C-alpha cells in the first residue's frame, strides 16, 4: 500500500515538474516511431513503384535508367497483352481460378459441415489426418502426382491429363485449411436452429443450404479469397503440367517470358503488373475480411 | 445431439430399430458429406507420400525399371556411417539442450555435473556432425548435400529477421498510432503479391547493372556496385575481404539477395498476426505495470514478450518449415552465374526431377527432405513448446 502511494506520488511529481518538457519528449518519441513506420512503408512499396515505372519505359531507358520514364510508354501494356500472349494466359488463369474456387467451395462446405455438425465413426481421427497434410512439402507430392496426372499410375478418362484444365484444377479442389476454417464456424451455430429445422422435417442437406449457408457469408468469403490467391499464384504445379500454351496460366506465362524473351525488361514488368492487378483489386475490396481471416486463423494455429 | 430415449410404447422393438436406422443414416450422411474432400486429399495429399517412398526404391528415369533397394539414398548421402554420424550429431545437440534445461531444475551440486556432461555431449555432437559430413561429402551427391547448408542459411537468414522486424512494427503500430490501418495495409502488400511476379521484379532490382535499385541504394552510402543475384562468392568474403571456405564463409551474395526478398515478403504477414496477438493481451496488465512504475522497456520485456510467446512460437514454426519448403521465388530468382549457390533442397529436387528426369532419385531426395522437416518440427515443438507461456 505504502509503496503504491509512493509511486503515485512520484508520478504526480513527474507530471508537475515540467509539463512542457514532457510534452516535447512525447512528441519527439512519436516522431521516431513514425519515422520507423514510414521507412518500413517505403521499403514495402518501393518495389511496386519500380515495377510500374519500369513497365512504362522504353527498352533503352530500362538499361540506362532513371527513376521515371521520360514519357510513359503505355503501349508496352498493349504489346505485353497481345504479342507476349498475356491475354491468353490471363484468360486461362481466370478460368482455372474460377473452376478451382467452385470445386473448393463445394467440397469444403460439405466436409466442414460434416466435421462440425454430424457425428460419425472415426470423425476426429479423419479430421486430424486431414490437418496433418498441411505440413507435407510439395516437393514430396509433386512427383507421384505428376505421374498420376500423366495417367501412369491409374488409367484416367481421356488418357494423359497433361495440358488439360482438370490437371490444373482438380488437385486443388480440396484442402484441409478451408475445411478447418468452415468447421470452426459451423460448430458454433446454436443447436436450437438445427432442432427447429429437424422438427420441420429438414435433413442435413436442407439445413445446410437453407439455414447455415446464408448466415456463413463471412467464412465462405474467406475461403473463397484464399482459394483465389492460392490458385492465381500457383506456380510449381502448373509449370509441371503445362508443356504448351493451351492452358498455361499467368504465373507460368510470366516465367516463360523471362526465359524465352531475353532482356525485354519493360514488357516483363508490364506483364508483372498485369498478374498483380487482379490480386490487388481483390485485396482492396475485401481488405477487412482478408486481414481478419489471416489474423484469426493464424492465432488459432 | 444425443438422441433422447423414446418412451416405451406397446409395440416391441420398433422404436429401437428406427433409432438405429436414424443413427446409421447420420453416419452415412457424414461419410457422404466428407467424401469429395477426402477423396481429393487422399489421392493428391496422402497417396503420394507412400508412392514417393515406393518410387525411391527403384531406378526410375521417366519409366520404372529395376528395383534397387536403398541405392538412391546411398547415392544422395554417399556413406551410411557418415549419414548416421551426421544425423546422430544433431540428436546429440538436442540431447544437450534437454540436459541443460534439466540442469536448471535440480540442486546446486549435481547441476554442475549435469552441465559438464551436457558440454561433453555437445562437443561429441559437433565432432560427429563434422566427421559425418566429411564422410558424406567425399562420396555423396554434391548437389544434394550442398543444398542442405544452403537451405539452413536461407532459414536462419530469413526467420529471425522477419520475426524481429514484424514484432517491432506491430508494437509501434499498436501504440494508438494514427493511420494504423493504412500502414498495416501497406506492409501486407508484399505478402499478397503473387510471388512469381514480385520475384521477377526483384530480379531487376538485384541485377548487377549499376542502375539497378539495389546498386543505386548502395551508391548513396558510397559503396560500389555489386553483382547481387549473379554473385556466387560468399558474403563474408565480400564484406570482410577474407578467403574463407565452407560454412564459415556464409551464404553467397546471390542467396543474401534472395533472403532479403524473403524478409520483404513475409514481414507484413507476421506483423498482422503479431498485431492481433497484441490486441488480445488484457489492458489491466499494462495498467498494473504502469502503476508499479515499470518503464516502457520493462513492460515490453516482462509483459508483452511472454504473453506473445505462443504466437511467436507458432510463427517461428510456420516460417521455419516454410523456408524448408520454399521453392517458387528461389527458382525464379536463380541465374546460372550464381553457380548453384542458391539451390535449396526443394530446388535441387525439382532439378533432379524436371531437368535430369531421374524420378526415383528425386523421390528419394524428397523423402529425405520430408524426414528432415518432420525431425525439425518435432525438435521445435520440444524446445519452444516448453518455453511458451500459455496465459
XYZ file of C-alpha atoms in Angstrom, chain B residues 79-208:
130
model
C 28.243 -43.024 -46.904
C 25.907 -44.792 -44.472
C 28.191 -44.386 -41.481
C 28.684 -40.725 -42.342
C 24.940 -40.169 -42.606
C 24.427 -41.959 -39.320
C 27.080 -39.838 -37.590
C 25.666 -36.687 -39.130
C 22.099 -37.374 -38.011
C 23.328 -38.684 -34.655
C 25.265 -35.460 -34.134
C 22.061 -33.469 -34.355
C 20.386 -35.847 -31.941
C 23.275 -35.171 -29.538
C 22.752 -31.413 -29.906
C 19.148 -31.990 -28.998
C 20.168 -34.120 -26.001
C 22.487 -31.309 -24.915
C 19.541 -28.998 -24.853
C 17.475 -31.444 -22.798
C 20.313 -31.944 -20.284
C 20.956 -28.245 -19.968
C 17.333 -27.366 -19.343
C 17.142 -30.246 -16.860
C 20.178 -28.856 -15.040
C 18.362 -25.628 -14.235
C 15.752 -27.581 -12.323
C 17.899 -29.631 -9.980
C 20.049 -28.999 -6.925
C 23.204 -26.891 -6.985
C 25.815 -29.672 -6.638
C 24.537 -32.003 -9.247
C 23.712 -29.119 -11.534
C 27.370 -28.732 -12.462
C 27.911 -32.396 -13.103
C 24.970 -32.386 -15.448
C 26.209 -29.266 -17.177
C 29.648 -30.724 -17.727
C 28.054 -33.837 -19.198
C 25.929 -31.604 -21.401
C 29.010 -29.803 -22.696
C 30.728 -33.109 -23.414
C 27.680 -34.291 -25.321
C 27.679 -31.019 -27.214
C 31.318 -31.462 -28.199
C 30.642 -35.049 -29.234
C 27.725 -33.812 -31.293
C 29.862 -31.330 -33.193
C 32.580 -33.897 -33.788
C 30.000 -36.362 -35.083
C 28.420 -33.790 -37.383
C 31.671 -32.598 -38.933
C 33.046 -36.121 -39.192
C 29.863 -37.471 -40.700
C 29.678 -34.529 -43.088
C 33.206 -35.144 -44.372
C 32.457 -38.801 -44.970
C 29.244 -37.941 -46.800
C 30.669 -35.178 -48.943
C 33.589 -37.382 -50.059
C 31.301 -39.960 -51.679
C 27.827 -38.470 -51.930
C 25.903 -36.242 -54.305
C 27.393 -32.748 -54.056
C 24.283 -31.008 -55.357
C 22.015 -32.614 -52.812
C 24.364 -32.373 -49.833
C 25.316 -28.762 -50.504
C 21.634 -27.869 -50.736
C 21.280 -28.639 -47.017
C 23.524 -25.869 -45.627
C 22.102 -23.538 -48.295
C 18.603 -24.259 -47.029
C 19.784 -23.723 -43.467
C 21.364 -20.383 -44.405
C 18.149 -19.347 -46.055
C 16.103 -20.326 -42.993
C 18.444 -18.670 -40.470
C 18.725 -15.587 -42.650
C 15.015 -15.001 -43.050
C 13.136 -16.266 -39.993
C 14.696 -14.344 -37.071
C 14.980 -11.089 -39.035
C 11.413 -11.455 -40.220
C 10.052 -12.020 -36.733
C 12.045 -9.243 -35.066
C 11.113 -6.660 -37.695
C 7.475 -7.722 -37.580
C 7.374 -7.514 -33.801
C 8.933 -4.058 -33.891
C 6.447 -2.777 -36.470
C 3.476 -4.381 -34.750
C 4.497 -2.987 -31.376
C 4.819 0.514 -32.773
C 1.554 0.268 -34.675
C -0.131 -0.847 -31.501
C 0.744 2.429 -29.712
C -2.511 4.039 -30.873
C -0.788 5.318 -33.985
C -2.794 7.442 -36.349
C -3.124 5.680 -39.683
C -2.576 2.241 -38.147
C -4.808 0.555 -40.720
C -3.124 2.369 -43.568
C 0.345 1.203 -42.525
C -0.910 -2.301 -41.925
C -2.361 -2.363 -45.412
C 0.930 -1.237 -46.957
C 3.005 -3.770 -45.011
C 0.704 -6.517 -46.138
C 1.053 -5.761 -49.840
C 4.279 -7.763 -50.403
C 2.729 -10.859 -48.871
C -0.339 -10.932 -51.112
C 1.519 -10.083 -54.315
C 1.934 -13.183 -56.480
C 5.392 -14.406 -55.563
C 6.416 -15.124 -59.153
C 5.614 -11.545 -60.132
C 7.454 -9.990 -57.208
C 10.418 -12.321 -57.719
C 10.576 -11.233 -61.353
C 10.612 -7.606 -60.202
C 13.370 -8.356 -57.689
C 15.403 -9.949 -60.444
C 15.713 -6.483 -61.940
C 16.090 -4.780 -58.561
C 19.018 -7.073 -57.698
C 20.527 -7.069 -61.164
C 24.273 -6.361 -61.495
